[in-house]
Coordinates of C-alpha atoms and ligand atoms in Angstrom, one line a residue:
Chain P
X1 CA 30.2 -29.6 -32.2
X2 CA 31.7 -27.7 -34.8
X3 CA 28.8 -25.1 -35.3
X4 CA 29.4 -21.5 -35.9
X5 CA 28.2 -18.1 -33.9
X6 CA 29.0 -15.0 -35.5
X7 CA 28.8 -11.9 -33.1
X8 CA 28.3 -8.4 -34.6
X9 CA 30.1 -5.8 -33.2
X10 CA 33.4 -6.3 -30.8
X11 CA 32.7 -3.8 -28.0
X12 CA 32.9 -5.6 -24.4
X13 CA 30.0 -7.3 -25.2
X14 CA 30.4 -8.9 -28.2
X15 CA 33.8 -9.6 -27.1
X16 CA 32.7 -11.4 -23.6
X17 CA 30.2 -13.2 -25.5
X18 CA 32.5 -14.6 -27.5
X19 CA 35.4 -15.5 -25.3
X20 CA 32.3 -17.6 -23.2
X21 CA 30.9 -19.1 -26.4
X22 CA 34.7 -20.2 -27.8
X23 CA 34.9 -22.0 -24.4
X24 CA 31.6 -23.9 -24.9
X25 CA 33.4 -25.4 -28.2
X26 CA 31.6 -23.2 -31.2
X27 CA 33.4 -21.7 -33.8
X28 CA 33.0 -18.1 -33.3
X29 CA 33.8 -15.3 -35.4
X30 CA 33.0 -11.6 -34.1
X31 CA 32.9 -8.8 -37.3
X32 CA 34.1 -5.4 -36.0
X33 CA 33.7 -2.5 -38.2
X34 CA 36.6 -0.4 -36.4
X35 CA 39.7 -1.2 -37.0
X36 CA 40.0 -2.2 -33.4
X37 CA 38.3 -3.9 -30.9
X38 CA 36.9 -3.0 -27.4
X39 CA 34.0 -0.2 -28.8
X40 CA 33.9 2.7 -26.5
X41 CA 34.9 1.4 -23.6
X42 CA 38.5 1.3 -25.3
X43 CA 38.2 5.3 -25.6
X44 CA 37.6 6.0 -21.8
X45 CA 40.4 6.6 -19.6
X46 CA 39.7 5.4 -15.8
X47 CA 36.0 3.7 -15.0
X48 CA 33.5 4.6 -12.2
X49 CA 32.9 3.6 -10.1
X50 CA 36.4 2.8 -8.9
X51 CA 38.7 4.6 -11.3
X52 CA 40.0 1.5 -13.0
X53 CA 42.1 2.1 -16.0
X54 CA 40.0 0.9 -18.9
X55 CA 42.8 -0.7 -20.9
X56 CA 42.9 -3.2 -18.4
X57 CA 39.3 -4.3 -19.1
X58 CA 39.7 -4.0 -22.8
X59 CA 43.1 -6.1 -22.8
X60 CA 41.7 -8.6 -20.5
X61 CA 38.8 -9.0 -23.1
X62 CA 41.1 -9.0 -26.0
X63 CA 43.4 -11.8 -24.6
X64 CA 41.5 -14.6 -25.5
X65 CA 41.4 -13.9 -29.0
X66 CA 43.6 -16.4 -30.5
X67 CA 42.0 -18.1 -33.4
X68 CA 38.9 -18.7 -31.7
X69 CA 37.2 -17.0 -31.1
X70 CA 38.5 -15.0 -34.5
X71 CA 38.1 -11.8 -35.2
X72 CA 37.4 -9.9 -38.2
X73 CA 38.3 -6.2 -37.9
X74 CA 36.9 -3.4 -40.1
X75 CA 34.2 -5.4 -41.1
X76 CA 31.1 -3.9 -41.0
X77 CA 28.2 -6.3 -41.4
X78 CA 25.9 -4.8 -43.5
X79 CA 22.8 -7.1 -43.7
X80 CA 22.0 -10.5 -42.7
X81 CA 19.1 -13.0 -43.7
X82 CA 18.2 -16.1 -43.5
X83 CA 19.0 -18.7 -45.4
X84 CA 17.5 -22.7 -44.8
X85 CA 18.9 -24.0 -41.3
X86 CA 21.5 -21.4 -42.0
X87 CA 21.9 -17.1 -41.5
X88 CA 24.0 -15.1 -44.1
X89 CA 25.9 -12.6 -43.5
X90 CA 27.1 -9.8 -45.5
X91 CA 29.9 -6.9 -45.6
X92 CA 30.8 -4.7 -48.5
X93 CA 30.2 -7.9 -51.1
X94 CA 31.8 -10.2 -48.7
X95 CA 29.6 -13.4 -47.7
X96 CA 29.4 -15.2 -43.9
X97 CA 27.7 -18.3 -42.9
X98 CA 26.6 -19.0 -39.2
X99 CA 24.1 -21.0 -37.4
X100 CA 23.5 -18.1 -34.6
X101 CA 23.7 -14.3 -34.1
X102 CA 24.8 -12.3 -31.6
X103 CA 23.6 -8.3 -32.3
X104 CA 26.1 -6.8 -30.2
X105 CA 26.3 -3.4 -31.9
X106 CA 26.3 -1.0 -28.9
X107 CA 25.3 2.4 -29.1
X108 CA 26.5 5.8 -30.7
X109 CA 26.9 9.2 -28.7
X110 CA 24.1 11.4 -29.2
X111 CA 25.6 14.5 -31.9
X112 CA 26.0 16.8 -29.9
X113 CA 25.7 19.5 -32.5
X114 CA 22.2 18.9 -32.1
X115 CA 21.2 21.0 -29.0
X116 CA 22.7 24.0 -31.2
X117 CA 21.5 26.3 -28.3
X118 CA 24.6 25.1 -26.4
X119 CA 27.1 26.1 -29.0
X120 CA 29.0 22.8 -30.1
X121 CA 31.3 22.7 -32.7
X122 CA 30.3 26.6 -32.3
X123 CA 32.1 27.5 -29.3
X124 CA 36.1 26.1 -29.1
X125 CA 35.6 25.4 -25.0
X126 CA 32.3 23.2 -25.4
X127 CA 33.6 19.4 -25.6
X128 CA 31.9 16.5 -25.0
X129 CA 32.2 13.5 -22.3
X130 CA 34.0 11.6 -24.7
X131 CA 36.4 14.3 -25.3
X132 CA 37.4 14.6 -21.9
X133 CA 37.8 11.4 -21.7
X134 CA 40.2 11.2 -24.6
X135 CA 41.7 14.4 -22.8
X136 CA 42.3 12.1 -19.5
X137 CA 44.0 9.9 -21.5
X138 CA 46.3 12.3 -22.7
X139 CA 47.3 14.6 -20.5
X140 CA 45.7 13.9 -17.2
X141 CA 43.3 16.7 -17.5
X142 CA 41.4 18.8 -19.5
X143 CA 42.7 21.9 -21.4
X144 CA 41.2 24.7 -23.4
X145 CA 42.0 25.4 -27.1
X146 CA 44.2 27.9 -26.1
X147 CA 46.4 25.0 -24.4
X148 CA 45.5 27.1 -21.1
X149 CA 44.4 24.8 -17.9
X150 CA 40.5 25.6 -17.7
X151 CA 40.0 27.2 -13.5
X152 CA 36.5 26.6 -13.8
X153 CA 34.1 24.0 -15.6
X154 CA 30.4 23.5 -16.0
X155 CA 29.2 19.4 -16.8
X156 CA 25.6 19.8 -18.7
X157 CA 23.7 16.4 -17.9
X158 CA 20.8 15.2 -20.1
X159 CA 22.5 16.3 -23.5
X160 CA 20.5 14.3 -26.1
X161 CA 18.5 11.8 -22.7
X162 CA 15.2 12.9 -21.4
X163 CA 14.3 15.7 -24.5
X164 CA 11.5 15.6 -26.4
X165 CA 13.0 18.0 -28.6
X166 CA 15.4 15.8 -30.1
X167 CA 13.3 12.7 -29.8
X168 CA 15.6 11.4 -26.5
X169 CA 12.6 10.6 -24.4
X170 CA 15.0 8.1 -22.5
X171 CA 17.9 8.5 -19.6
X172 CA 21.0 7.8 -20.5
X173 CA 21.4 6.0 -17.4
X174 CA 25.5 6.4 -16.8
X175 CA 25.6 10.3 -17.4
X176 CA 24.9 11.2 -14.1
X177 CA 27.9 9.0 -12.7
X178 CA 30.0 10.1 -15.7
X179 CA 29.8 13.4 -15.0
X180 CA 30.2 12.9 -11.1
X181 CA 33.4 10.8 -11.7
X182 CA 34.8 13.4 -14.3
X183 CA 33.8 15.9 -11.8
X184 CA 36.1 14.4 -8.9
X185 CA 39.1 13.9 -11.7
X186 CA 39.0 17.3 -12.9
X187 CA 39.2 18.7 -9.0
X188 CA 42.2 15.7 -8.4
X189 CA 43.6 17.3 -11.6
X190 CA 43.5 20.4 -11.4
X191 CA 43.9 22.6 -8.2
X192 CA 41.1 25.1 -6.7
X193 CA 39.2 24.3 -9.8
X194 CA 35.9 25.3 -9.4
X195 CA 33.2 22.5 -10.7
X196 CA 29.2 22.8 -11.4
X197 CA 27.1 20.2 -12.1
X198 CA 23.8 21.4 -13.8
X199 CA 21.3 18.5 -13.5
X200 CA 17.4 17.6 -13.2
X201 CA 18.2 14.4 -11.0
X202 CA 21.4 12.7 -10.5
X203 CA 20.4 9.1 -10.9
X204 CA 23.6 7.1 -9.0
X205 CA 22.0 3.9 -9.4
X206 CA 25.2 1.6 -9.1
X207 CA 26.9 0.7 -6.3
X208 CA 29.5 2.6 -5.3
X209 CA 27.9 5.5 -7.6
X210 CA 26.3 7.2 -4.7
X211 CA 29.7 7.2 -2.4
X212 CA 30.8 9.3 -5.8
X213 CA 28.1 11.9 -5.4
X214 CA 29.0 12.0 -1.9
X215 CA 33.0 12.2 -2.8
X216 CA 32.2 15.2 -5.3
X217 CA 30.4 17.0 -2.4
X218 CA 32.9 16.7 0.0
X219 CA 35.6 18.0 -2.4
X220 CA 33.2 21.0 -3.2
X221 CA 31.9 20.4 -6.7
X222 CA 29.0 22.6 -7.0
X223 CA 25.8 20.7 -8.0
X224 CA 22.7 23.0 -9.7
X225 CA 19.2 21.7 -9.8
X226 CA 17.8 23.1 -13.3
X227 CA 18.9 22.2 -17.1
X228 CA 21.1 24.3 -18.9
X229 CA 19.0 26.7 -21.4
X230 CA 21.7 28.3 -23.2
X231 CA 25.4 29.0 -23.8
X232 CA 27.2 31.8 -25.2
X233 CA 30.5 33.1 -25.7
X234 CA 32.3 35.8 -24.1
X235 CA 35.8 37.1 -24.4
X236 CA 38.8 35.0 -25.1
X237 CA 36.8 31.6 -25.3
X238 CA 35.2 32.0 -21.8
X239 CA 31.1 30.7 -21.7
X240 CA 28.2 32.0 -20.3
X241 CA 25.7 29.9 -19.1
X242 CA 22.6 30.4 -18.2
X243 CA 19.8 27.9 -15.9
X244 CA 17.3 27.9 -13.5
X245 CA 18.6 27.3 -10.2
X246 CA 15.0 25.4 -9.3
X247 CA 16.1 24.8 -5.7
X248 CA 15.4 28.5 -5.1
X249 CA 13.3 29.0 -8.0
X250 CA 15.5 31.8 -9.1
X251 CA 17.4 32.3 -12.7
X252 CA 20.8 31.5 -12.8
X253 CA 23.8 32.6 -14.7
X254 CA 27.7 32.5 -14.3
X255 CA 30.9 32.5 -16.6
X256 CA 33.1 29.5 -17.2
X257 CA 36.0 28.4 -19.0
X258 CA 34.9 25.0 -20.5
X259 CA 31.8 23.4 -20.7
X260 CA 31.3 19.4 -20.6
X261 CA 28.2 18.1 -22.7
X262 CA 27.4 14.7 -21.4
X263 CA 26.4 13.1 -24.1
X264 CA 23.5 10.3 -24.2
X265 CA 23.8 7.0 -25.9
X266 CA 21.9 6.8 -28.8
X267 CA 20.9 3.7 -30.8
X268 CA 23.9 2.3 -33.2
X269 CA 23.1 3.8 -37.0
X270 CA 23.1 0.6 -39.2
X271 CA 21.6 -1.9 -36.7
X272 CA 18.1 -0.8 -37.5
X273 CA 18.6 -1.7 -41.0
X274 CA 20.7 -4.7 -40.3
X275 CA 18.0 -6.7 -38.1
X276 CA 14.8 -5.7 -40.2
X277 CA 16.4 -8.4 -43.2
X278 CA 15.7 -11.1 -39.6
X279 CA 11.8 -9.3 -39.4
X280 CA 13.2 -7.6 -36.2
X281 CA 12.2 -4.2 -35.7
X282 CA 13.8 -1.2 -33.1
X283 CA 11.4 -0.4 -30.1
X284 CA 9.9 2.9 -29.9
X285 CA 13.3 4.5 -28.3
X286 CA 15.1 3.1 -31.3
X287 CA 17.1 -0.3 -29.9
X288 CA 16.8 -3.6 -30.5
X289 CA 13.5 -5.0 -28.9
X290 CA 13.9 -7.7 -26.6
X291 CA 11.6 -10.8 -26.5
X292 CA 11.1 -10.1 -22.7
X293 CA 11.4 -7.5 -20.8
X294 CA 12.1 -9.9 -17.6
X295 CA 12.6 -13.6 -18.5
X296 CA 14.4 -13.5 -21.5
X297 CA 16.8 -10.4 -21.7
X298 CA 19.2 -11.1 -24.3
X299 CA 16.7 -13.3 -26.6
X300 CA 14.6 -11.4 -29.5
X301 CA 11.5 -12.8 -31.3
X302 CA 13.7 -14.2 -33.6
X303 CA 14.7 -17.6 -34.1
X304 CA 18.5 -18.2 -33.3
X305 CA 19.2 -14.4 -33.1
X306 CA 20.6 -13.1 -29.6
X307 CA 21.5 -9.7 -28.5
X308 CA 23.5 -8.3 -25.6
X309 CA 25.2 -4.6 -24.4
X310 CA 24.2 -1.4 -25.3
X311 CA 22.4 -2.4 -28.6
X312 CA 18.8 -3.1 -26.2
X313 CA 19.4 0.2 -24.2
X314 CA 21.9 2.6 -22.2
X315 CA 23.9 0.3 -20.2
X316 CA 27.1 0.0 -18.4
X317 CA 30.3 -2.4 -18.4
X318 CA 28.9 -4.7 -16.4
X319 CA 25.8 -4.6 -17.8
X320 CA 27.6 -5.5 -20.9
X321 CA 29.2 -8.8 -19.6
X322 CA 26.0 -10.4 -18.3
X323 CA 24.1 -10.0 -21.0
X324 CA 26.9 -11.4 -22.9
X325 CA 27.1 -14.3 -20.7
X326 CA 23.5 -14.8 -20.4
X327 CA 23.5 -14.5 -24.4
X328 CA 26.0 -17.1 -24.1
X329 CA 24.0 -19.6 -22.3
X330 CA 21.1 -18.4 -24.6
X331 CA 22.8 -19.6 -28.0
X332 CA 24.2 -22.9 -26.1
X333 CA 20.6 -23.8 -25.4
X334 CA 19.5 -23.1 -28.4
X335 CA 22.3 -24.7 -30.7
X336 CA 22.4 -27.7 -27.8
X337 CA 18.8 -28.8 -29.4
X338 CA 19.5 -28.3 -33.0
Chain F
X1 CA 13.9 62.4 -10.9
X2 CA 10.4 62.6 -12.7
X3 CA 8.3 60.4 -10.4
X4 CA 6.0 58.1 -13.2
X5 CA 4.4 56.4 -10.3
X6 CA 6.4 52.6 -10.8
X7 CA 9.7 51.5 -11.0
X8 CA 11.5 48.7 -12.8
X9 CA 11.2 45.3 -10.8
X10 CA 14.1 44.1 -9.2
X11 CA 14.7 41.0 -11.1
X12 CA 16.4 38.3 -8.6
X13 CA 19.0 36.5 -10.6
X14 CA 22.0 34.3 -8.9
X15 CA 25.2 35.7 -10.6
X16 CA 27.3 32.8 -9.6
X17 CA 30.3 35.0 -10.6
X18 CA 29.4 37.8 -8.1
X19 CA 28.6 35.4 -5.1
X20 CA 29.9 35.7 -1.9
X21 CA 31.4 31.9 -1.3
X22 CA 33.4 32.8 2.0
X23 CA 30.7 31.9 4.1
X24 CA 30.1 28.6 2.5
X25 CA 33.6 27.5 2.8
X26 CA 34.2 29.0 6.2
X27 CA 31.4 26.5 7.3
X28 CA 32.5 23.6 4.9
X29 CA 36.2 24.1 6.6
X30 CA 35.0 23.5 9.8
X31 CA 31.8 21.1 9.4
X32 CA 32.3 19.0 6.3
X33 CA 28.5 17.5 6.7
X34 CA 27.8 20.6 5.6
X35 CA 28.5 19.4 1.6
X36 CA 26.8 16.8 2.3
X37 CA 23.0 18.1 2.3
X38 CA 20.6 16.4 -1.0
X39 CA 18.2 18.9 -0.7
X40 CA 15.4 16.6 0.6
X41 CA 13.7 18.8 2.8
X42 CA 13.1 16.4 5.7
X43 CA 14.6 18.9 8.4
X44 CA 12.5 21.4 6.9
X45 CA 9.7 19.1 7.0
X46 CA 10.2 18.0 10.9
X47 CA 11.4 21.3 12.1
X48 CA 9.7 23.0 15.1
X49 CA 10.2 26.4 14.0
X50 CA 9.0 26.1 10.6
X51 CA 5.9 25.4 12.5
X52 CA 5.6 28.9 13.5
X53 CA 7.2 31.0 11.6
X54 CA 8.4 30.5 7.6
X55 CA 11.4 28.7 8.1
X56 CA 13.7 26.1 6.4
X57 CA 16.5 24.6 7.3
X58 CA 17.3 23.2 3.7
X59 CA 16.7 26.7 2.3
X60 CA 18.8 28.3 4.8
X61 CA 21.7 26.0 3.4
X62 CA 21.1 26.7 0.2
X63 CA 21.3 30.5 0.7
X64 CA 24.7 30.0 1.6
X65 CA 25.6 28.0 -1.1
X66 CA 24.6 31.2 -2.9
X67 CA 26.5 33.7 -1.3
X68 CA 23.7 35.2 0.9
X69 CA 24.8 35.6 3.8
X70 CA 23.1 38.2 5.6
X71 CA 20.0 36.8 4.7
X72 CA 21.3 33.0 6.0
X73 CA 22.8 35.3 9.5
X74 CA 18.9 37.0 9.8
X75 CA 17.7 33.1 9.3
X76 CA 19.6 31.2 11.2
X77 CA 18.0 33.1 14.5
X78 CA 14.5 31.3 13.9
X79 CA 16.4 28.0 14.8
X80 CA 15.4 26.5 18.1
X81 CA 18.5 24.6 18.3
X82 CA 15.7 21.3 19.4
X83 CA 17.8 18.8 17.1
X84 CA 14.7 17.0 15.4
X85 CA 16.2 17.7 12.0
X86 CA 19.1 16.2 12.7
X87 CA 17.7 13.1 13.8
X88 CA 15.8 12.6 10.4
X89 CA 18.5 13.8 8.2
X90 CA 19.1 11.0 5.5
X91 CA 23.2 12.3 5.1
X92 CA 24.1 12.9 8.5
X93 CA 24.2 16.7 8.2
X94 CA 25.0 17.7 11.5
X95 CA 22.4 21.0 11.1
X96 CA 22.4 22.3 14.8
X97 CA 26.4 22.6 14.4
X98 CA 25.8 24.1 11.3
X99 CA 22.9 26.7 12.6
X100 CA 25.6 27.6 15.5
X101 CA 28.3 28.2 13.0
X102 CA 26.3 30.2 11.3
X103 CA 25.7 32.6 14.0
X104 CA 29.1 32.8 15.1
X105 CA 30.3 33.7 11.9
X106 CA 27.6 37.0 12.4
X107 CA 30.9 38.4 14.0
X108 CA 33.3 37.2 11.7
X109 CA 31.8 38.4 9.0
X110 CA 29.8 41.8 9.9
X111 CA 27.2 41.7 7.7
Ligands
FAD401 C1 31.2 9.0 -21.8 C2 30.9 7.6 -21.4 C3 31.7 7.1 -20.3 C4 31.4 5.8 -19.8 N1 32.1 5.3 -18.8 C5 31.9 4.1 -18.3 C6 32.5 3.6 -17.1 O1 33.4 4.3 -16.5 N2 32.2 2.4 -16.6 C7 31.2 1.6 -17.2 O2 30.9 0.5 -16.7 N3 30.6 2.0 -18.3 C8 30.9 3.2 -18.9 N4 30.2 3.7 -20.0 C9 29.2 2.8 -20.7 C10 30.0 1.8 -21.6 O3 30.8 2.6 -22.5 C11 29.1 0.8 -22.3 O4 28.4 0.1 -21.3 C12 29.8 -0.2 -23.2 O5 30.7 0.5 -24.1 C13 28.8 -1.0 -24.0 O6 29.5 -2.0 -24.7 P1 28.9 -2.6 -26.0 O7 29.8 -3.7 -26.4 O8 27.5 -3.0 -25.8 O9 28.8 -1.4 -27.1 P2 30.0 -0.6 -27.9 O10 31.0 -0.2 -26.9 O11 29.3 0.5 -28.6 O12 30.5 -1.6 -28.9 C14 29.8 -2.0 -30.1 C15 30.7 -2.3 -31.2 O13 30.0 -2.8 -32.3 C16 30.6 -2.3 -33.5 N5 29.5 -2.3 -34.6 C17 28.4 -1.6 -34.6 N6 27.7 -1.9 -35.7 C18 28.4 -2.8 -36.4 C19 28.2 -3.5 -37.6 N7 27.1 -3.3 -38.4 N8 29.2 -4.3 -38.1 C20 30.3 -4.5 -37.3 N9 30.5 -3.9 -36.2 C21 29.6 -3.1 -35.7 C22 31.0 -0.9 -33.1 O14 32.0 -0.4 -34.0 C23 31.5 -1.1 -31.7 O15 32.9 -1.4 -31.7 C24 30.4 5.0 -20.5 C25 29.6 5.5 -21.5 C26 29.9 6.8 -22.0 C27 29.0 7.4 -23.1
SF4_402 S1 21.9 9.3 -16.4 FE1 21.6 11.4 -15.6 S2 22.6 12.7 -17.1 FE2 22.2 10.7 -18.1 S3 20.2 11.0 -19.1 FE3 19.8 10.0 -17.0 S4 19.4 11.7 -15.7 FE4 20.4 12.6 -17.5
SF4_403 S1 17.2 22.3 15.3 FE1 16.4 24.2 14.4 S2 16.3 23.7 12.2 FE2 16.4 21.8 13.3 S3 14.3 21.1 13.6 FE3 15.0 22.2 15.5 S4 14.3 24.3 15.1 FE4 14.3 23.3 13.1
SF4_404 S1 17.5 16.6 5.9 FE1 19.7 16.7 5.6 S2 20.0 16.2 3.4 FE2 17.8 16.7 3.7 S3 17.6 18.9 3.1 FE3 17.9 18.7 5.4 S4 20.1 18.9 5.7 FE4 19.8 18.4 3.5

């Protein structure tokens, strides 16, 4: 057929997407801007809902790229138009051709800095989801600046999802079973650890996700109704935190050693910018729009440009890999009648 | 004291560091259903004695989880023992076990 697919961004989506689209005989080139593939996913450690390692998703993903499809990494696509039958592509001066596009640019955690009120980058035991993660990775379990083992830990849902105040009107959508799962590893990890969840809902939506909730339970994690207000330091590093425990509609305050901001996804900074040169715009929460809602998921008003993963919305892994097949399919179609 | 007529309100505030957990593991230990509870409110919702008197079984749990326990003891006397609740539980929270616990544990821990 001989045509050629480029896929922006080489997180698991764009990465599935091409593996399927290589197999359907195009020529497909995916342009990472990291200097590795796998996007986030490649940061986590183990994955709800069954505590898979993630390498092993990543590496699986990564084994088919062996020519094609090829891979460009640290290449960040900066714009793209259209040119005749054909779309251009461009990074840092550099010029692509392609006869289809794949927006897989995922999402970007929400800056945490931004909630000031609960002292990141301010306070030395606040960290984020993502940084426990990394400290899974590392050493099995989380520890405090001071290299001490932190004895008891507070997760903070809805950091940068469902707040006005930092125009996040949206749910995240896999905080609440982040924060379960991390919940159940710290308390695996660390002995008579005592865990708090501080929630509004806890949206376990998956399945498997709400056997979680009821693992956390059983091994005493501590879940709050009410949203944290405010955190402030006390001696040597220890946090004080401060809700409303809405259950008994009475305040609610408490020390802790660390604090765990789980952080929302936020739309991915560039893509904005990258599909208004195709006449796409973002929707009102700031992703790609989709053509429909329904029927055609991973399609966009666009003519021969496809999306798929985190780009359209919070999603999860496998989320991920059926839009990217069902992009897949998408693309055949529409090169199939070209 | 000079006598001005008020007095500063008691402001009711959980101190999470302050609570009194040995009551909620002491039941946890021997009835693990009792984690289980989602705070839905359907045994409070069904229950025969919350017909006549203020009474809820979800609030009762949830005192515990607090640390108080001699207002969960004082509670936990309302309960007719009649098993509705537990029929309409969504988790399987075994409450009349629970409710008996409770009241045994008036002696164990003299409150
Ligand atoms: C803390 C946390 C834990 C999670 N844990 C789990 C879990 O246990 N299980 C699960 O199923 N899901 C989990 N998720 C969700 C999961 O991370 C996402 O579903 C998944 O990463 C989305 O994949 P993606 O390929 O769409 O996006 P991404 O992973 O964001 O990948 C997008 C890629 O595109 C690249 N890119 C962006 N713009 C450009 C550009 N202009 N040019 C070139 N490249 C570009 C980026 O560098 C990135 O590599 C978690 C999410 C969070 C926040
Ligand atoms: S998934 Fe849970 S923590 Fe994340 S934004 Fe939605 S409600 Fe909040
Ligand atoms: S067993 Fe007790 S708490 Fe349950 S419905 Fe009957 S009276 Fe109410
Ligand atoms: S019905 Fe069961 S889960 Fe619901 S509040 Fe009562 S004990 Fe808890």
């Amino acid at each position: 057929m001989g045509k050629d697919v480029a896929i922006i961004g080489g997180g698991v989506a764009g990465l599935e997407a091409a593996n399927q689209l290589a197999t359907l005989g195009y020529n497909v080139t995916v342009f990472e801007r990291n200097a590795q593939p796998g996007g986030h996913a490649a940061k986590w450690d183990r994955l709800f809902p069954n505590q898979r390692h993630s390498h092993e998703v990543i590496d699986s993903l990564k084994s088919h790229l062996n020519g094609n499809p090829a891979i460009m990494l640290s290449t960040a696509i900066s714009t793209i138009s259209r040119n005749g039958q054909k779309f251009k592509l461009d990074a840092k001066g550099r010029a692509f051709e392609a006869d289809a596009i794949l927006i897989a640019t995922g999402f970007e955690l929400f800056p945490a800095e931004r909630k000031e009120e609960y002292g990141y980058g301010i306070y030395e035991n606040v960290i984020t989801s993502a940084e426990l993660e990394e400290m899974f990775a590392k050493n099995g379990k989380p520890t405090m600046k001071s290299g001490e083992t932190p004895k008891k830990i507070a997760f903070i849902h809805c950091v940068g999802s469902r707040d006005e105040k930092v125009n996040k009107p949206y749910c995240s959508k896999v905080c609440c079973v982040t924060a379960v799962k991390q919940a159940i590893e710290v308390k695996d990890s660390i002995p008579n650890a005592e865990v708090f969840n501080l929630y509004m809902d806890l949206r376990m939506f998956g399945p498997g996700y709400e056997d979680l909730y009821k693992e956390a339970q059983q091994k005493g994690v501590t879940f709050i109704r009410g949203r944290l207000s405010e955190a402030s330091e006390l001696d040597e590093g220890r946090l004080l935190i401060k809700t409303e425990d809405t259950l008994s509609s009475c305040p609610l305050k408490m020390s802790v050693d660390m604090v765990v901001l789980m952080v929302g996804m936020s739309p991915a900074i560039g893509t904005s910018e990258l599909i208004a040169g195709l006449g796409l715009h973002p929707n009102k929460d700031g992703f790609v729009d989709i053509a429909d809602q329904h029927l055609y998921p991973t399609n966009t008003t666009a003519e021969g440009v496809f999306v798929a993963g985190a780009c359209v919305g919070p999603n999860n892994i496998t989320d991920s890999v059926n839009a990217a097949r069902s992009a897949a399919i998408e693309i055949h179609q529409y090169l199939s009648k070209k | 004291m000079v006598n001005f007529g008020f007095a500063p309100l008691e402001i009711k505030i959980h101190d999470l560091d302050k609570s009194n957990l040995q009551l909620s593991s002491w039941i946890a230990e021997r009835d693990e259903t009792f984690t289980q509870c989602i705070a839905c409110g359907c045994c409070t919702a069904t229950c025969t004695a919350g017909k006549f008197t203020k009474f809820s079984f979800r609030e009762l749990c949830h005192s515990i989880r607090r640390g108080e326990i001699a207002k969960a003891i004082a509670e936990s006397e309302k309960c007719m023992l009649c098993g509705k609740c537990t029929l309409v539980c969504p988790r399987n929270v075994n409450t009349r076990n629970i409710v008996k616990l409770i009241r045994k544990a008036n002696q164990k821990f003299k409150v």
